Short mmCIF file of C-alpha atoms and ligand atoms in Angstrom, two decimals:
data_model
loop_
_atom_site.label_atom_id
_atom_site.label_comp_id
_atom_site.label_asym_id
_atom_site.label_seq_id
_atom_site.Cartn_x
_atom_site.Cartn_y
_atom_site.Cartn_z
CA MET A 1 1.86 -8.69 15.92
CA GLY A 2 1.76 -9.93 19.54
CA ASN A 3 -0.27 -13.09 20.05
CA ASN A 4 -1.18 -13.33 16.35
CA LEU A 5 2.43 -14.21 15.67
CA GLU A 6 2.31 -17.44 17.57
CA GLY A 7 0.68 -19.55 14.84
CA LEU A 8 3.26 -18.39 12.30
CA PHE A 9 6.36 -19.96 13.80
CA SER A 10 7.79 -23.35 14.74
CA PRO A 11 5.79 -25.78 16.95
CA HIS A 12 7.14 -24.21 20.15
CA GLY A 13 5.90 -20.80 18.88
CA VAL A 14 7.04 -17.55 20.43
CA ARG A 15 8.33 -18.24 23.93
CA ASP A 16 7.81 -15.89 26.85
CA GLY A 17 11.03 -14.08 27.71
CA GLY A 18 9.68 -12.33 30.81
CA ARG A 19 8.89 -8.82 31.97
CA PHE A 20 11.31 -6.01 32.66
CA ASP A 21 11.12 -2.44 33.84
CA VAL A 22 13.58 -1.31 31.18
CA ALA A 23 14.84 -3.02 28.01
CA VAL A 24 17.82 -1.54 26.20
CA ILE A 25 18.22 -2.57 22.57
CA GLY A 26 21.80 -2.48 21.30
CA GLY A 27 24.76 -3.06 23.62
CA GLY A 28 27.16 -0.71 21.85
CA THR A 29 28.83 2.54 22.80
CA ALA A 30 25.67 4.03 24.34
CA GLY A 31 23.61 0.93 25.15
CA ALA A 32 25.88 -0.75 27.67
CA PHE A 33 25.88 2.45 29.75
CA ALA A 34 22.13 2.93 29.36
CA ALA A 35 21.57 -0.57 30.75
CA ALA A 36 24.04 -0.25 33.64
CA SER A 37 22.60 3.15 34.60
CA ALA A 38 18.99 1.93 34.49
CA ALA A 39 19.88 -1.07 36.66
CA ASP A 40 21.83 1.10 39.11
CA ALA A 41 18.75 3.34 39.35
CA GLY A 42 16.77 0.30 40.55
CA ALA A 43 15.16 -0.98 37.33
CA LYS A 44 14.97 -4.66 36.40
CA THR A 45 16.87 -4.29 33.16
CA LEU A 46 17.37 -6.33 30.00
CA LEU A 47 20.13 -5.64 27.44
CA ILE A 48 19.69 -7.07 23.94
CA GLU A 49 22.65 -7.25 21.53
CA LYS A 50 22.79 -8.87 18.09
CA ASN A 51 26.55 -9.56 18.22
CA GLY A 52 28.50 -11.90 20.49
CA VAL A 53 30.35 -8.99 22.05
CA LEU A 54 29.37 -5.67 23.62
CA GLY A 55 30.84 -2.37 22.45
CA GLY A 56 29.29 -1.92 19.00
CA THR A 57 31.31 0.43 16.80
CA MET A 58 34.04 0.52 19.49
CA THR A 59 34.70 -3.23 19.25
CA VAL A 60 33.26 -4.76 16.08
CA GLY A 61 33.72 -1.52 14.11
CA GLY A 62 37.36 -1.11 15.19
CA VAL A 63 36.86 2.51 16.32
CA SER A 64 38.32 2.24 19.82
CA PHE A 65 39.39 5.80 20.55
CA PRO A 66 36.64 7.62 22.44
CA GLY A 67 36.48 11.37 22.59
CA LEU A 68 36.12 13.73 24.29
CA PHE A 69 35.81 13.62 28.07
CA PHE A 70 37.68 16.88 28.68
CA ALA A 71 37.19 20.41 27.31
CA TRP A 72 39.63 23.23 27.91
CA GLY A 73 41.42 21.24 30.61
CA GLU A 74 38.21 20.46 32.56
CA GLN A 75 36.44 17.11 32.75
CA ILE A 76 32.95 17.49 31.25
CA ILE A 77 31.80 13.85 30.89
CA GLY A 78 32.08 11.34 33.71
CA GLY A 79 30.23 8.68 35.66
CA LYS A 80 30.13 5.01 34.71
CA CYS A 81 31.82 5.63 31.34
CA TRP A 82 34.81 7.33 32.93
CA ASP A 83 34.95 4.67 35.66
CA LEU A 84 35.16 2.06 32.91
CA ILE A 85 37.96 3.91 31.12
CA LYS A 86 39.87 3.82 34.43
CA ARG A 87 39.08 0.12 34.81
CA ALA A 88 40.38 -0.51 31.27
CA GLU A 89 43.54 1.40 32.19
CA GLU A 90 43.95 -0.82 35.27
CA LEU A 91 43.66 -3.85 32.95
CA GLY A 92 46.39 -2.47 30.69
CA GLY A 93 43.95 -1.58 27.92
CA ALA A 94 43.66 2.24 27.97
CA ASP A 95 46.16 4.89 27.02
CA ILE A 96 44.89 8.12 28.59
CA PRO A 97 46.72 11.21 27.28
CA GLU A 98 47.47 14.28 29.36
CA MET A 99 44.30 16.37 29.12
CA ILE A 100 45.97 19.64 28.28
CA ARG A 101 43.85 22.78 27.91
CA VAL A 102 44.58 23.47 24.25
CA PRO A 103 46.04 20.45 22.43
CA LYS A 104 47.49 20.71 18.93
CA HIS A 105 44.54 18.70 17.56
CA HIS A 106 41.22 17.99 19.31
CA PHE A 107 41.71 14.25 18.70
CA ASP A 108 44.92 14.32 20.77
CA LEU A 109 42.53 14.15 23.78
CA GLN A 110 41.01 10.83 22.64
CA ILE A 111 41.71 7.73 24.67
CA ARG A 112 43.27 4.74 22.93
CA LEU A 113 41.52 1.58 24.09
CA ASN A 114 42.34 -2.05 23.53
CA PRO A 115 39.07 -3.41 22.06
CA PHE A 116 39.36 -6.78 23.82
CA VAL A 117 39.91 -5.17 27.22
CA TRP A 118 37.03 -2.76 26.58
CA ALA A 119 34.68 -5.62 25.67
CA ALA A 120 35.68 -7.61 28.76
CA ALA A 121 35.36 -4.55 31.02
CA LEU A 122 31.84 -3.94 29.61
CA ASP A 123 30.93 -7.55 30.50
CA GLU A 124 32.14 -6.93 34.06
CA MET A 125 30.10 -3.73 34.39
CA ILE A 126 26.90 -5.31 33.05
CA ASN A 127 27.34 -8.21 35.44
CA LYS A 128 28.11 -5.94 38.40
CA TYR A 129 24.81 -4.06 38.05
CA GLY A 130 22.76 -7.22 37.59
CA VAL A 131 21.60 -6.51 34.03
CA LYS A 132 20.11 -9.51 32.23
CA LEU A 133 22.23 -9.76 29.08
CA LEU A 134 21.15 -11.47 25.86
CA LEU A 135 23.89 -11.66 23.22
CA HIS A 136 23.27 -13.14 19.75
CA THR A 137 19.78 -11.69 19.98
CA MET A 138 18.28 -9.40 17.37
CA LEU A 139 15.26 -7.19 17.86
CA ALA A 140 12.78 -8.45 15.26
CA ASP A 141 9.75 -6.31 16.06
CA ALA A 142 8.26 -3.97 18.63
CA CYS A 143 4.74 -2.84 19.39
CA PRO A 144 2.93 -1.02 22.18
CA GLU A 145 1.26 -3.35 24.68
CA ASN A 146 -0.65 -2.62 27.89
CA GLY A 147 1.04 0.66 28.66
CA GLY A 148 4.50 -0.64 27.80
CA VAL A 149 6.29 -2.20 24.85
CA ALA A 150 6.35 -5.80 23.63
CA LEU A 151 9.56 -6.82 21.88
CA ILE A 152 9.94 -9.82 19.61
CA LEU A 153 13.48 -11.14 19.74
CA ALA A 154 15.07 -13.45 17.16
CA GLN A 155 17.34 -15.90 18.98
CA LYS A 156 19.34 -18.94 17.92
CA ASP A 157 16.72 -21.15 19.54
CA GLY A 158 13.67 -19.40 18.11
CA MET A 159 11.54 -16.36 18.74
CA LYS A 160 10.95 -14.86 22.17
CA LYS A 161 8.62 -12.16 23.39
CA VAL A 162 9.62 -9.87 26.25
CA ARG A 163 7.69 -7.01 27.75
CA ALA A 164 9.18 -3.81 29.15
CA LYS A 165 7.62 -0.77 30.76
CA LYS A 166 10.16 1.46 29.01
CA ILE A 167 12.71 0.85 26.28
CA VAL A 168 15.88 2.66 25.25
CA ASP A 169 16.79 2.36 21.56
CA CYS A 170 20.59 2.26 21.31
CA THR A 171 20.76 0.46 17.95
CA ALA A 172 22.39 3.51 16.28
CA ASP A 173 19.84 3.10 13.46
CA ALA A 174 16.72 3.80 15.59
CA ASP A 175 15.40 0.28 14.81
CA ALA A 176 12.87 0.12 17.65
CA VAL A 177 11.79 3.72 17.17
CA ARG A 178 11.03 3.00 13.50
CA MET A 179 9.26 -0.29 14.29
CA LEU A 180 7.03 1.59 16.72
CA GLY A 181 6.11 4.09 14.01
CA PHE A 182 7.81 7.21 15.39
CA PRO A 183 9.25 9.53 12.74
CA VAL A 184 12.94 9.57 11.85
CA GLU A 185 14.89 11.69 9.41
CA LYS A 186 17.92 11.19 7.25
CA SER A 187 20.30 13.46 5.35
CA THR A 188 20.11 13.33 1.57
CA SER A 189 23.87 12.76 1.44
CA LEU A 190 25.16 10.45 4.16
CA GLN A 191 28.70 10.56 5.50
CA PRO A 192 30.93 7.77 4.15
CA ALA A 193 31.33 4.53 6.08
CA THR A 194 34.79 3.15 6.86
CA LEU A 195 36.45 -0.25 7.10
CA TYR A 196 39.47 -0.82 9.37
CA VAL A 197 42.16 -3.31 8.29
CA ARG A 198 45.70 -4.01 9.51
CA GLY A 199 48.41 -5.10 7.07
CA THR A 200 51.16 -7.69 7.53
CA LYS A 201 54.48 -6.02 8.38
CA LEU A 202 56.82 -7.17 5.61
CA ASP A 203 60.41 -8.02 6.46
CA PRO A 204 62.41 -7.02 4.49
CA GLN A 205 60.43 -3.93 3.54
CA PRO A 206 59.81 -3.35 -0.18
CA ASP A 207 60.84 -0.09 -1.87
CA LEU A 208 58.25 2.14 -0.16
CA ASP A 209 58.65 5.16 -2.43
CA ALA A 210 58.19 2.97 -5.50
CA LEU A 211 55.14 1.30 -3.92
CA GLY A 212 53.59 4.71 -3.20
CA ALA A 213 54.25 5.86 -6.79
CA GLU A 214 52.78 2.65 -8.22
CA ALA A 215 49.70 3.10 -6.01
CA GLU A 216 49.20 6.62 -7.45
CA LYS A 217 49.20 5.11 -10.96
CA ALA A 218 46.93 2.25 -9.91
CA LEU A 219 44.38 4.71 -8.56
CA GLU A 220 44.32 6.47 -11.91
CA ASP A 221 43.97 3.32 -14.01
CA GLY A 222 41.39 1.67 -11.73
CA ARG A 223 43.52 -1.14 -10.26
CA LEU A 224 42.80 0.34 -6.80
CA PRO A 225 39.31 1.24 -5.53
CA PRO A 226 38.63 4.97 -5.99
CA TRP A 227 38.66 5.99 -2.32
CA VAL A 228 41.88 4.27 -1.23
CA LYS A 229 44.67 6.72 -0.46
CA PRO A 230 48.00 5.72 -2.10
CA ARG A 231 49.87 6.23 1.19
CA SER A 232 47.58 3.62 2.78
CA CYS A 233 49.36 0.90 0.76
CA VAL A 234 52.67 2.03 2.26
CA LYS A 235 51.21 2.05 5.78
CA LEU A 236 49.81 -1.46 5.29
CA VAL A 237 53.15 -3.10 4.46
CA LYS A 238 54.57 -1.45 7.60
CA GLY A 239 52.00 -3.45 9.59
CA LEU A 240 49.83 -0.44 10.41
CA ASP A 241 46.05 -0.01 10.52
CA ILE A 242 44.31 1.88 7.79
CA SER A 243 40.75 2.99 7.53
CA TYR A 244 39.29 3.69 4.16
CA HIS A 245 36.02 5.14 3.10
CA VAL A 246 33.21 3.31 1.37
CA ASP A 247 30.04 4.85 -0.01
CA CYS A 248 27.28 4.47 2.60
CA PRO A 249 24.02 3.37 0.94
CA ALA A 250 20.91 5.37 1.79
CA ASP A 251 19.35 2.18 3.21
CA ALA A 252 22.31 1.28 5.48
CA ASP A 253 19.88 1.33 8.44
CA GLY A 254 18.40 -1.94 7.13
CA SER A 255 19.84 -5.42 6.61
CA GLU A 256 19.90 -5.17 2.79
CA GLY A 257 21.78 -1.86 2.73
CA LYS A 258 24.16 -3.07 5.44
CA THR A 259 24.84 -6.26 3.49
CA ARG A 260 25.73 -4.32 0.32
CA LEU A 261 27.96 -2.01 2.37
CA GLU A 262 29.92 -4.79 4.14
CA VAL A 263 30.43 -6.78 0.93
CA ALA A 264 31.55 -3.70 -1.03
CA ALA A 265 34.02 -2.74 1.71
CA ARG A 266 35.64 -6.21 1.82
CA ARG A 267 35.70 -6.45 -1.98
CA ASP A 268 37.62 -3.14 -2.05
CA ALA A 269 40.01 -4.39 0.65
CA LEU A 270 40.69 -7.53 -1.35
CA LYS A 271 41.53 -5.37 -4.37
CA VAL A 272 44.04 -3.45 -2.24
CA ALA A 273 45.64 -6.69 -1.00
CA GLU A 274 45.86 -8.03 -4.56
CA PHE A 275 47.49 -4.81 -5.77
CA ILE A 276 50.08 -4.93 -2.96
CA ARG A 277 50.85 -8.65 -3.45
CA ALA A 278 51.61 -7.99 -7.13
CA PHE A 279 54.32 -5.45 -6.18
CA PRO A 280 57.91 -6.83 -6.03
CA GLY A 281 58.84 -7.91 -2.50
CA CYS A 282 55.20 -7.93 -1.30
CA GLU A 283 54.26 -11.48 -2.31
CA LYS A 284 53.63 -12.48 1.34
CA PHE A 285 51.35 -9.54 2.08
CA THR A 286 47.92 -10.12 3.60
CA PHE A 287 45.75 -8.54 6.29
CA ASP A 288 46.60 -9.53 9.86
CA ALA A 289 43.35 -8.13 11.27
CA PHE A 290 40.15 -6.51 10.13
CA ALA A 291 37.09 -5.03 11.79
CA PRO A 292 34.22 -7.50 11.45
CA GLU A 293 31.82 -4.66 10.62
CA CYS A 294 32.13 -1.40 8.73
CA GLY A 295 32.06 1.69 10.90
CA VAL A 296 28.94 3.62 9.95
CA ARG A 297 28.94 7.33 10.73
CA GLU A 298 25.38 8.20 9.91
CA THR A 299 22.04 6.64 9.00
CA CYS A 300 18.75 7.92 10.37
CA ARG A 301 18.09 9.90 13.53
CA ILE A 302 14.98 10.29 15.62
CA VAL A 303 12.77 13.34 15.37
CA GLY A 304 12.71 14.30 19.01
CA GLU A 305 10.77 16.62 21.28
CA THR A 306 13.76 18.95 20.72
CA VAL A 307 15.96 18.92 17.62
CA VAL A 308 19.46 20.23 18.45
CA THR A 309 20.67 22.55 15.68
CA ALA A 310 24.25 23.27 14.65
CA ASP A 311 23.79 26.77 16.01
CA ASP A 312 22.57 25.48 19.41
CA TYR A 313 25.55 23.18 19.46
CA ILE A 314 28.41 25.43 18.50
CA SER A 315 27.10 28.43 20.48
CA GLY A 316 27.26 26.29 23.64
CA ARG A 317 23.54 26.74 24.36
CA VAL A 318 22.63 25.52 27.84
CA PHE A 319 19.25 23.83 27.34
CA PRO A 320 16.80 24.11 30.27
CA ASP A 321 16.63 20.29 30.35
CA ALA A 322 20.35 19.70 29.67
CA VAL A 323 21.52 16.33 31.01
CA CYS A 324 25.11 16.11 29.75
CA ASN A 325 27.85 18.04 28.02
CA ALA A 326 29.45 17.52 24.62
CA PHE A 327 32.73 18.69 23.16
CA TYR A 328 33.94 17.94 19.64
CA PRO A 329 33.98 20.10 16.54
CA ILE A 330 31.21 19.77 14.01
CA ASP A 331 32.86 17.10 11.88
CA ARG A 332 30.92 16.15 8.80
CA HIS A 333 32.79 13.89 6.39
CA LYS A 334 31.90 14.40 2.76
CA PRO A 335 32.85 11.72 0.23
CA PRO A 336 35.57 10.97 -0.58
CA TYR A 337 37.78 12.71 2.02
CA ALA A 338 36.64 16.32 2.59
CA ILE A 339 35.52 17.29 6.11
CA HIS A 340 33.32 20.21 7.08
CA GLN A 341 34.55 21.27 10.51
CA VAL A 342 33.45 24.07 12.82
CA PHE A 343 35.27 24.60 16.10
CA PHE A 344 34.07 26.04 19.42
CA LYS A 345 35.23 29.44 20.59
CA GLU A 346 37.78 29.08 23.36
CA GLY A 347 36.16 28.05 26.62
CA GLU A 348 32.86 26.92 25.02
CA TYR A 349 31.30 23.51 24.86
CA ALA A 350 27.77 22.21 24.20
CA THR A 351 24.99 20.60 26.21
CA VAL A 352 22.49 17.88 25.27
CA PRO A 353 18.82 18.30 26.25
CA TYR A 354 16.88 15.33 27.64
CA SER A 355 14.10 16.14 25.14
CA ALA A 356 16.48 15.27 22.24
CA LEU A 357 16.43 11.67 23.54
CA ILE A 358 12.61 11.45 23.37
CA PRO A 359 11.00 10.49 20.05
CA ARG A 360 8.29 13.10 19.48
CA GLY A 361 5.06 12.04 21.21
CA SER A 362 6.57 8.96 22.87
CA ASP A 363 5.56 7.78 26.36
CA ASP A 364 7.60 4.61 26.68
CA VAL A 365 10.56 4.97 24.33
CA LEU A 366 13.87 6.84 24.57
CA ALA A 367 16.91 6.80 22.30
CA ALA A 368 20.62 7.33 22.97
CA GLY A 369 23.84 7.28 20.95
CA ARG A 370 24.24 8.42 17.39
CA CYS A 371 20.53 8.44 16.51
CA ILE A 372 19.46 11.20 18.91
CA SER A 373 17.54 14.19 17.62
CA ALA A 374 19.74 16.81 15.97
CA ASP A 375 20.31 18.31 12.56
CA ALA A 376 22.98 16.68 10.42
CA ASP A 377 25.77 19.09 11.36
CA ALA A 378 25.03 19.00 15.10
CA LEU A 379 24.82 15.20 14.98
CA SER A 380 28.20 15.00 13.26
CA ALA A 381 29.63 16.23 16.59
CA LEU A 382 27.16 14.64 19.02
CA ARG A 383 27.83 11.17 17.54
CA VAL A 384 31.28 10.88 19.18
CA GLN A 385 31.73 8.15 21.72
CA ALA A 386 31.96 10.04 25.02
CA VAL A 387 28.71 11.84 24.16
CA CYS A 388 27.04 8.56 23.12
CA MET A 389 28.01 7.10 26.51
CA ALA A 390 26.73 10.18 28.36
CA THR A 391 23.39 10.14 26.50
CA GLY A 392 23.17 6.41 27.31
CA GLN A 393 23.63 7.16 31.00
CA ALA A 394 20.95 9.87 30.92
CA ALA A 395 18.44 7.77 28.96
CA GLY A 396 19.01 4.75 31.23
CA CYS A 397 18.36 6.78 34.39
CA ALA A 398 15.31 8.48 32.84
CA ALA A 399 13.82 5.17 31.70
CA ALA A 400 14.26 3.73 35.20
CA ILE A 401 12.59 6.75 36.80
CA ALA A 402 9.65 6.69 34.36
CA ALA A 403 9.24 2.92 34.83
CA GLY A 404 9.28 3.32 38.63
CA LEU A 405 6.53 5.94 38.50
CA SER A 406 4.56 4.19 35.73
CA GLY A 407 4.57 7.55 33.98
CA SER A 408 5.49 8.87 30.55
CA VAL A 409 9.13 9.44 29.65
CA ARG A 410 7.99 12.97 28.74
CA GLU A 411 6.93 13.60 32.34
CA VAL A 412 10.25 12.71 33.97
CA ASP A 413 11.11 15.48 36.39
CA ILE A 414 14.44 16.94 35.23
CA LYS A 415 15.55 17.70 38.81
CA SER A 416 15.02 14.04 39.79
CA LEU A 417 16.84 12.88 36.66
CA ARG A 418 19.79 15.14 37.36
CA ALA A 419 19.82 14.01 41.00
CA GLU A 420 20.04 10.36 39.90
CA LEU A 421 22.77 11.14 37.37
CA LYS A 422 24.66 13.00 40.08
CA ARG A 423 24.26 10.08 42.48
CA GLN A 424 25.82 7.91 39.75
CA ASN A 425 28.75 10.40 39.50
CA ALA A 426 27.84 11.70 36.05
CA ILE A 427 28.95 15.26 35.33
CA LEU A 428 26.04 17.64 34.85
CA PRO A 429 26.09 20.75 32.70
CA LYS A 430 27.09 23.92 34.52
CA GLU A 431 25.01 27.09 34.65
CA ILE A 432 21.71 25.26 34.82
CA LYS A 433 19.03 27.71 35.91
CA GLU A 434 16.57 25.71 37.98
C1 FAD B 1 34.91 5.46 10.90
C2 FAD B 1 34.45 6.12 12.15
C3 FAD B 1 35.35 6.88 12.87
C4 FAD B 1 34.94 7.48 14.06
N1 FAD B 1 35.86 8.17 14.80
C5 FAD B 1 35.54 8.55 16.05
C6 FAD B 1 36.53 9.08 16.91
O1 FAD B 1 37.68 9.27 16.50
N2 FAD B 1 36.17 9.39 18.19
C7 FAD B 1 34.91 9.22 18.65
O2 FAD B 1 34.66 9.46 19.83
N3 FAD B 1 33.93 8.74 17.83
C8 FAD B 1 34.22 8.40 16.57
N4 FAD B 1 33.25 7.89 15.74
C9 FAD B 1 31.82 7.93 16.15
C10 FAD B 1 31.43 6.81 17.07
O3 FAD B 1 32.27 5.71 16.95
C11 FAD B 1 29.98 6.34 16.83
O4 FAD B 1 29.13 7.41 16.47
C12 FAD B 1 29.45 5.70 18.11
O5 FAD B 1 30.32 4.66 18.49
C13 FAD B 1 28.03 5.21 17.91
O6 FAD B 1 27.59 4.66 19.14
P1 FAD B 1 26.13 3.99 19.26
O7 FAD B 1 26.01 3.46 20.63
O8 FAD B 1 25.13 4.95 18.76
O9 FAD B 1 26.19 2.82 18.19
P2 FAD B 1 27.05 1.48 18.22
O10 FAD B 1 28.27 1.61 19.06
O11 FAD B 1 27.25 1.10 16.80
O12 FAD B 1 26.09 0.44 18.93
C14 FAD B 1 24.90 -0.04 18.34
C15 FAD B 1 24.72 -1.45 18.87
O13 FAD B 1 23.41 -1.90 18.60
C16 FAD B 1 23.46 -3.24 18.12
N5 FAD B 1 22.25 -3.42 17.32
C17 FAD B 1 21.89 -2.73 16.22
N6 FAD B 1 20.68 -3.13 15.78
C18 FAD B 1 20.27 -4.10 16.62
C19 FAD B 1 19.10 -4.90 16.70
N7 FAD B 1 18.09 -4.74 15.81
N8 FAD B 1 19.00 -5.81 17.69
C20 FAD B 1 20.02 -5.96 18.59
N9 FAD B 1 21.15 -5.23 18.57
C21 FAD B 1 21.27 -4.30 17.61
C22 FAD B 1 24.76 -3.27 17.33
O14 FAD B 1 25.24 -4.58 17.14
C23 FAD B 1 25.68 -2.43 18.22
O15 FAD B 1 26.32 -3.19 19.21
C24 FAD B 1 33.62 7.32 14.52
C25 FAD B 1 32.71 6.55 13.80
C26 FAD B 1 33.12 5.95 12.61
C27 FAD B 1 32.15 5.09 11.87
#
């Protein structure tokens, strides 16, 4: 790679995109906060995002209900992510529930966000901290270079090479980590992926009981895709959102697997729409909105310096290098609709160690979001959005510190990292024994 590439491309070759202290790849749930935190910590920071909008699964995946910032009535995740929730509320785009100590369901504590407002608020934050943002830019390759990392970016106007002292992989699929040859692991049976669609509210409403009954029959005789719930058809004609599961291919961390997933999900949705339109009184039915990308729960995860186990997680272990908290039950979806859930004992919540953000043996690379190092059950809880944001904040600060010292990410002093996170108003785990 590197200079050898230049002869392979168009006459203008691979252009120089400049040098940065920190480059964050993926401007989704975790990445936007990693970039803002690195820049706030003094690093010259680049944020690379393949889509035309920030937010990742929260915007293009239609999953705009982050959890959980509070545990047992106490705020456990804060900092830039909480500031942005408050900013979204100010803009009329966040519905923050009362954070009662023991809600009926854990998800009652999730915040309902308007995806447009969230995307626009992310733009504001990235701009405020002076992050250089490249949208419509896909990481094409990565390799070590002169004590840092060279990144090849595919852009509309050709290929570009940028150099960074440290990078944070927030692609959710550990793209950069894999390109750099660090090990990743994957469960043998992945959780299902999900597509969000919103139906047209029909006026007058058809006979809803009869539609539900017909949907039951259609499921049996194959007119509806196998994982669509009959009551979803009823919800759709009321103008509501539904999310339905789609089998997640083992290679959904690559473009070919993702392509098969997206096409299969839309083909199934079209089958649902055709079924509904054939029902008396539903001739005008269509979808009013859909998420441009499938929500993917799980692909590969890094093998880190520490691998968080389900037992570490649910016992509320306070890691010696803990950098943030986490609170959500273990929540592993099994196709088609079963969920393996394990809840915390009252008063407990988990912590996330910094070493779970470090690919094993890495000096210049960190990861944040849903590809951090944990076993499959622990990750099924750690993947929720508030935790992704908090790991983004921690990885961004750590990358900035390591870049500033020209040292390895493995040598970042935990006290200095916690001090920087504290300065940025993040909430640190309690009971840390220094
Ligand atoms: C169906 C579903 C329901 C869920 N429900 C909840 C819930 O109720 N509450 C909750 O808190 N969490 C929920 N989650 C979990 C949560 O939404 C995700 O785990 C989390 O958003 C992942 O964040 P991330 O930053 O790791 O990835 P993402 O938010 O997906 O961000 C990754 C970003 O990287 C970009 N990217 C990827 N590859 C490249 C590349 N090569 N070059 C450039 N850019 C790249 C992507 O475009 C994207 O913007 C749910 C997830 C799913 C799928």
